[in-house]
XYZ file of C-alpha atoms in Angstrom:
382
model
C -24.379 40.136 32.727
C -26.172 40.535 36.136
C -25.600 36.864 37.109
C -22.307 36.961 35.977
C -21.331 39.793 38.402
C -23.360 38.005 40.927
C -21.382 34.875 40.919
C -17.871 37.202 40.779
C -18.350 38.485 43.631
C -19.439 35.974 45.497
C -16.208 33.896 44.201
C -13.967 37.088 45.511
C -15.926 36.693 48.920
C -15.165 32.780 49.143
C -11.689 33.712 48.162
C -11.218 36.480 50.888
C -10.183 34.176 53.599
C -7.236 32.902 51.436
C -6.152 35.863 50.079
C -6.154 37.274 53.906
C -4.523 34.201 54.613
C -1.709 34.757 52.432
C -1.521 38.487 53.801
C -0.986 37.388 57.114
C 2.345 36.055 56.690
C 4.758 38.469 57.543
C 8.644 37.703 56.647
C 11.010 36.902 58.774
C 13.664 39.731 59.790
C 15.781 40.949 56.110
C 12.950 39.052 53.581
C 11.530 41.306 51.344
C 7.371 42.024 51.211
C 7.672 41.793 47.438
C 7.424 37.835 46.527
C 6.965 37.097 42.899
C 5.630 33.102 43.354
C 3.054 34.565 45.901
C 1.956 37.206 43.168
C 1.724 34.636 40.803
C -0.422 32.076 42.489
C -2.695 34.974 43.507
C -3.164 35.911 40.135
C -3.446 32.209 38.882
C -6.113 31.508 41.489
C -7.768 35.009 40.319
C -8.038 34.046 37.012
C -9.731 30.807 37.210
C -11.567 32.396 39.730
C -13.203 34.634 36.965
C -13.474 31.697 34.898
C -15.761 29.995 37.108
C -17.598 32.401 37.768
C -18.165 33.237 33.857
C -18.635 28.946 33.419
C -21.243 29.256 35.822
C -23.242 31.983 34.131
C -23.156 30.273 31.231
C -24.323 26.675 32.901
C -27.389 28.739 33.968
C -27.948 29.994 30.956
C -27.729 26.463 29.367
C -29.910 24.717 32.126
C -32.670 27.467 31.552
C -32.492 26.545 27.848
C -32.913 23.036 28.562
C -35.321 23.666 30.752
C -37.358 24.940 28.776
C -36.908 22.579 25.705
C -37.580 19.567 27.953
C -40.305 20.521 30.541
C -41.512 17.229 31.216
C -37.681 16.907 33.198
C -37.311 20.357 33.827
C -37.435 19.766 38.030
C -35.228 16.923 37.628
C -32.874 17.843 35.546
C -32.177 22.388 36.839
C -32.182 20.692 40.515
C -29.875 18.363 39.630
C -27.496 21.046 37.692
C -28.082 23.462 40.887
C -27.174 20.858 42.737
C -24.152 20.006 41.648
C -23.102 23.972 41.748
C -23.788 24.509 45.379
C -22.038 21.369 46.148
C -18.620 22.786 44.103
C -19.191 26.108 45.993
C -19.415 24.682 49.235
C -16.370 21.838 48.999
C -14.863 24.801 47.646
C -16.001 27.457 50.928
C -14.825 24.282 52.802
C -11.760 24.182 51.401
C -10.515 27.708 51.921
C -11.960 27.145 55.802
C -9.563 24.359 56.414
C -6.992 26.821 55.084
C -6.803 28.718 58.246
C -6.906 25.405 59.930
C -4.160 24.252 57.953
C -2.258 27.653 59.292
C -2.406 27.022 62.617
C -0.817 23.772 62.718
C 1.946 24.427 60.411
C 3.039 27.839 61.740
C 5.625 25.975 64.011
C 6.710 24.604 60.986
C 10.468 26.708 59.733
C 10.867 25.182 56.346
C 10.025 27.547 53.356
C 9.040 26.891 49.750
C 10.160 29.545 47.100
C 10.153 31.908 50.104
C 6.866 31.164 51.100
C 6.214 29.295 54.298
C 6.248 25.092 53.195
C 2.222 24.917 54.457
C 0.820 28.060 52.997
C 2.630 27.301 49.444
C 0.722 23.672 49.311
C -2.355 25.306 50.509
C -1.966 27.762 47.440
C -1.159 24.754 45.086
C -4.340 22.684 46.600
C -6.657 25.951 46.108
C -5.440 26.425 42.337
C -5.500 22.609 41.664
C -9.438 22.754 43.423
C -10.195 25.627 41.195
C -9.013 23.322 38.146
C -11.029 20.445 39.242
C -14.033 22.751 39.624
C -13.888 24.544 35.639
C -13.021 20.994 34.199
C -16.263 19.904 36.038
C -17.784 22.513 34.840
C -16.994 22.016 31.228
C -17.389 18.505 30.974
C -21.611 19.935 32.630
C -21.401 22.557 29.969
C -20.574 20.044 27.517
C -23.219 17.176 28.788
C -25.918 20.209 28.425
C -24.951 21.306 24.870
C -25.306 17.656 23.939
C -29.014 17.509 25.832
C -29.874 20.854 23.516
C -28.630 19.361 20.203
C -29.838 15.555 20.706
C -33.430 14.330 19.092
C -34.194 11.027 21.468
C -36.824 10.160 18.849
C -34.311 10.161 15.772
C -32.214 8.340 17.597
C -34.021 5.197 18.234
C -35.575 5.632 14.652
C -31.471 5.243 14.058
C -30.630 2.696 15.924
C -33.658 0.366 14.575
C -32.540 1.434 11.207
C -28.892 0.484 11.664
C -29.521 -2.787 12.604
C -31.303 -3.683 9.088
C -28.498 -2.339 7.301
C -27.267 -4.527 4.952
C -23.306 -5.926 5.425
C -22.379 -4.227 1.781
C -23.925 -0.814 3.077
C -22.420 -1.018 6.501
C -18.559 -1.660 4.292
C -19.386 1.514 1.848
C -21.034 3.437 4.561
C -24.031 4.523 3.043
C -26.419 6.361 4.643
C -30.000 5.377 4.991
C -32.443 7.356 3.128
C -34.248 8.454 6.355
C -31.293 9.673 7.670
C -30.006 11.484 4.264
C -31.938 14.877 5.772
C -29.141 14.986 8.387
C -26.493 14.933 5.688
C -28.129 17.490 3.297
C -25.738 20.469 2.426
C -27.467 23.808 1.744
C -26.701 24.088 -1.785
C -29.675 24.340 -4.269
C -29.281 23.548 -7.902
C -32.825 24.051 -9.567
C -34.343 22.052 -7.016
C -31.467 19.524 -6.920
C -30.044 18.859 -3.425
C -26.523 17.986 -2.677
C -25.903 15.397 -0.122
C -22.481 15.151 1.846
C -21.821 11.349 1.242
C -18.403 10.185 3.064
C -16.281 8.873 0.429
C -16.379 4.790 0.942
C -13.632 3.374 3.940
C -12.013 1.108 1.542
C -11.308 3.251 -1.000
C -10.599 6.232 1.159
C -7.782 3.821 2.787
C -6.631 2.124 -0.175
C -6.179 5.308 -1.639
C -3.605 6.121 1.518
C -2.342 2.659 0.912
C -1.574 3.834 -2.865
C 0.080 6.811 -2.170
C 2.779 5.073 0.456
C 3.363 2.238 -1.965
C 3.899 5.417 -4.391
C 6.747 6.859 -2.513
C 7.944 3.259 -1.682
C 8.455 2.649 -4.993
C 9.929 5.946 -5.894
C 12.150 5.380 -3.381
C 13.715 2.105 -4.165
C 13.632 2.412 -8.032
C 14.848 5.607 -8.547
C 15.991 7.822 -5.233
C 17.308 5.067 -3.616
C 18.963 3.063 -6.539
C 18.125 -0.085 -4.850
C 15.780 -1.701 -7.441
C 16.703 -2.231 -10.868
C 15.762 0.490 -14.076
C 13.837 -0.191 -17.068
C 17.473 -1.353 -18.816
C 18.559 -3.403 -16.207
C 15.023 -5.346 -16.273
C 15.434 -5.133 -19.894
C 18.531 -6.716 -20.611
C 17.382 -9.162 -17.315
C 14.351 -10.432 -19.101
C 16.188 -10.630 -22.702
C 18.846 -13.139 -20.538
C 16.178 -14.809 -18.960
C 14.341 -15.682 -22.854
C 17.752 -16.444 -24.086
C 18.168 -19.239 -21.062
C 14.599 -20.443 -21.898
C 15.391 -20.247 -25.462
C 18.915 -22.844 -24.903
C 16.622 -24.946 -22.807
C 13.677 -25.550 -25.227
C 15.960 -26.360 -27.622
C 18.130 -28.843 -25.813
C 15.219 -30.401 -24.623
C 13.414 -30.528 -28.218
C 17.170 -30.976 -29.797
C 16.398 -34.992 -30.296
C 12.455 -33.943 -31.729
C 13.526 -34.025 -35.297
C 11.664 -35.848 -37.892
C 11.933 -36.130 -41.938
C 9.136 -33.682 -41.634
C 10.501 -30.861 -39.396
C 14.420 -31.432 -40.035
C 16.763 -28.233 -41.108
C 19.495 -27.922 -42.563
C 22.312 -27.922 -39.324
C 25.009 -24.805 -38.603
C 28.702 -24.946 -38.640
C 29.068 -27.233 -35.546
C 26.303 -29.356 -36.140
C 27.996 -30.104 -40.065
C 31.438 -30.752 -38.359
C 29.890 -33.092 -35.901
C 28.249 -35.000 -38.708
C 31.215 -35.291 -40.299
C 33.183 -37.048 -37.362
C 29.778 -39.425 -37.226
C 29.856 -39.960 -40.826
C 33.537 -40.977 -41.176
C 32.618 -43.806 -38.228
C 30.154 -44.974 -39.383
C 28.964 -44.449 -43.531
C 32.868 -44.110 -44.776
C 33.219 -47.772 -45.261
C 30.709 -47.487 -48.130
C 30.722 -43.953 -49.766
C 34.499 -43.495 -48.619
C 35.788 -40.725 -45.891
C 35.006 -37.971 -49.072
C 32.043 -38.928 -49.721
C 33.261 -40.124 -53.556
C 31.894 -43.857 -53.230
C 32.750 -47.145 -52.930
C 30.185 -49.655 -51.865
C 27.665 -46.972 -51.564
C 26.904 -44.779 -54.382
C 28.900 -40.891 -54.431
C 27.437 -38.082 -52.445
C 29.008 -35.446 -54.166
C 27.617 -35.476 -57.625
C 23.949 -34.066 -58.506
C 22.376 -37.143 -58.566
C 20.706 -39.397 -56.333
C 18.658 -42.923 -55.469
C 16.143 -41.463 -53.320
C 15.883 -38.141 -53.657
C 18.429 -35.540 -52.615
C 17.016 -32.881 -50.277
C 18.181 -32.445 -46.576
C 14.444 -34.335 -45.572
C 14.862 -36.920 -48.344
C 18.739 -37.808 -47.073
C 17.723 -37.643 -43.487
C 15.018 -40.414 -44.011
C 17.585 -42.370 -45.908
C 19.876 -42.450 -42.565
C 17.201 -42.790 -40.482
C 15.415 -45.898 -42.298
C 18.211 -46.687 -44.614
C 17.459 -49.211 -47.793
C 17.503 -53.099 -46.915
C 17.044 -53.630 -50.848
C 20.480 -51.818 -51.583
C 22.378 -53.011 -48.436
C 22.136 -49.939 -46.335
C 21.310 -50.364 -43.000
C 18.923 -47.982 -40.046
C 20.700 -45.708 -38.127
C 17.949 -44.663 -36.002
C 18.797 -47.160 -33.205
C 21.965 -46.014 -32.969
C 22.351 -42.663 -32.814
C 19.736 -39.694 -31.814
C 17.728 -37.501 -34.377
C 19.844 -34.822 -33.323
C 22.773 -36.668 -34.524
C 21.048 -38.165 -37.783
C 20.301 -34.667 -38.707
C 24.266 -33.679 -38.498
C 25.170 -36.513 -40.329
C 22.270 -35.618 -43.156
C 23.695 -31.530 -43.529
C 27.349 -33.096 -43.830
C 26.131 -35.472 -46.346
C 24.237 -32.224 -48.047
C 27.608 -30.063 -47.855
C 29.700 -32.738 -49.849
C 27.803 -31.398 -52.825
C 29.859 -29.793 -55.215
C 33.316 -31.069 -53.431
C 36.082 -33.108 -55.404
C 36.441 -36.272 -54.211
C 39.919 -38.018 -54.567
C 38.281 -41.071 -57.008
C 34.609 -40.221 -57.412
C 32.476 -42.986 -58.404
C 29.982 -43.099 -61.193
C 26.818 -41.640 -61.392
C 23.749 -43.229 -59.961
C 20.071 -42.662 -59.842
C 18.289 -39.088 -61.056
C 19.624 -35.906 -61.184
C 18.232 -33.803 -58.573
C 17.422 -29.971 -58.146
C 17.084 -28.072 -55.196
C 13.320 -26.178 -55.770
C 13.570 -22.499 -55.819
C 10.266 -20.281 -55.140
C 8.089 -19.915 -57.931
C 7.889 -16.608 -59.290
C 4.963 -14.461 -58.404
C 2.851 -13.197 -61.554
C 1.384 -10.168 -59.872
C 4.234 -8.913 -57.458
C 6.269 -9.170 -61.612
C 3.563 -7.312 -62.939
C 3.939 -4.852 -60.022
C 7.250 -4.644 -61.057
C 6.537 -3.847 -64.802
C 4.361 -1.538 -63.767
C 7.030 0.380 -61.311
C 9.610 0.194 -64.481
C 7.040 1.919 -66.790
């Protein structure tokens, strides 16, 4: 408290000359003693007046400490901090002595500033401005000292060697060495378990940053926004999409059709197979299918066999023996098949002058029946 009345005053006495500078201007006939910018720098340069003196105190205090943590540079380092005050104070006792000299030559000068004379309002600018220079100086001491007082030289080369042997994966998660886990130990004690304040890894502290902007990104264009399709839209989008793939499968497969795999066609696939079969089979089993050369196609019987695979293989191949010829060179298995489901949907019809009946009468299988699922059934009925 001592020293920091000590250096007040002497601030006050440094400041005296400026203060009586200021004084010494008397207005001009009609002005008015009372000028509020003159207050106000005055009290400005007052306050960080006290502030520098209060800054220096405390840089004492703080070189003392140091001085006596670190004898061994305890001359070197108080006379350099003592130093660097006395030079502060006397630029700044220099300064306010130039003030006066300042005066003198701009006296003649008529212009004014905020009714203060245009010299002695600069001057008052340039000693508040000094001031500033001189507590940021301070501070930035104050601040060099407190990092003297808190740093351990031999921890950290003990660091530094250590941080050059850790590993690339460490260095990316940011673990901290074990010898350096003391500096990182929180004061919580769980039954003699100590809790360590880890930093949570860069990557996932960043991707989880990353996550949350993508999160409103995406809330934004699929629902606030109504840019980006809903769940429907994607829905029925996907369903179109299978249905395109679906067409194109099958009119790329279309012509894959064997005696093995062929069905039994649809509407349009019977009614093409009827314009193929009155080109090209009604000149022997007639434009009805009744028979002429060729034996009918409408009765229940048949030469070789009468399911959909058994007539398809008969277009296909045909019979050289009975004077039916192959088809398959000239016209597709897609088209074979058409012509065998016509061929299969004559059965049954009433041709105008059927022919006789050939070959063995055929029956289309049905499913066997299943003893247990019967019994099951007996058993349901009971």
């Amino acid at each position: 408290m001592q020293s920091f009345i000590k250096y007040f005053f002497f601030g006050l006495l440094v400041q005296m000359p400026v203060v009586g500078l200021a004084a010494d201007a008397t207005p001009a006939e009609g002005e008015s003693l009372f000028n509020p910018v003159l207050i106000a720098l005055c009290l400005l340069a007052g306050i960080l007046l006290l502030t520098i003196a209060a800054l220096g105190s405390a840089l004492i205090q703080l070189a003392k400490l140091y001085r006596d943590k670190m004898r061994k540079e305890r001359s070197a380092g108080v006379k350099t901090i003592f130093l660097t005050l006395a030079l502060l104070a006397t630029a700044y006792t220099g300064f306010a002595t130039e003030i006066e000299e300042v005066e003198v030559a701009s006296t003649k000068l008529p212009i004014t500033l905020a009714g203060l004379p245009f010299a002695q309002f600069w001057i008052m600018i340039g000693i508040i401005a000094l001031e500033l220079i001189i507590v940021t100086s301070m501070l930035l001491y104050m601040r060099t000292l407190l990092g003297l007082l808190k740093s351990r030289p031999e921890t950290k080369v003990a660091v530094k060697e250590i941080t050059q042997k850790i590993p690339f994966w460490d260095r990316f998660n940011k673990v901290v060495p074990i010898e350096q886990e003391e500096d990182i130990m929180l004061d919580h004690d769980y039954d003699g378990i100590r809790e360590l304040d880890n930093s949570l890894p860069p990557w996932w502290k960043y991707g989880f940053y990353i996550s949350i902007v993508v999160a409103f990104a995406y809330m934004w264009y699929y629902h606030a926004g109504g840019e980006g399709p809903s769940s429907e839209q994607e829905y029925i989008a996907e369903v179109q999409r299978g249905e395109q793939d679906k067409a194109a499968y099958l009119a790329k497969s279309a012509n894959n059709v064997d005696e093995n795999n062929v069905q039994m066609a649809d509407a349009a696939g019977i009614e093409e197979g009827k314009q193929l079969f009155v080109q090209a089979c009604a000149a022997c089993h007639g434009p009805d299918g009744g028979g002429s050369v060729g034996p009918n196609l409408t009765d229940a019987y048949w030469l070789h066999g009468g399911s959909i695979q058994d007539v398809f293989k008969s277009v296909k191949y045909g019979w050289q023996d009975k004077g039916m010829k192959s088809w398959k060179d000239d016209y597709t298995p897609k088209q074979l098949a058409a012509i065998a489901s016509f061929v299969k949907s004559l059965q049954g019809t009433k041709p105008a002058a059927p022919k006789e009946q050939q070959g063995e009468l055929y029956v289309e299988a049905t499913a066997a029946p299943d003893p247990a699922a019967d019994k099951e059934k007996d058993i349901a009925i009971q």
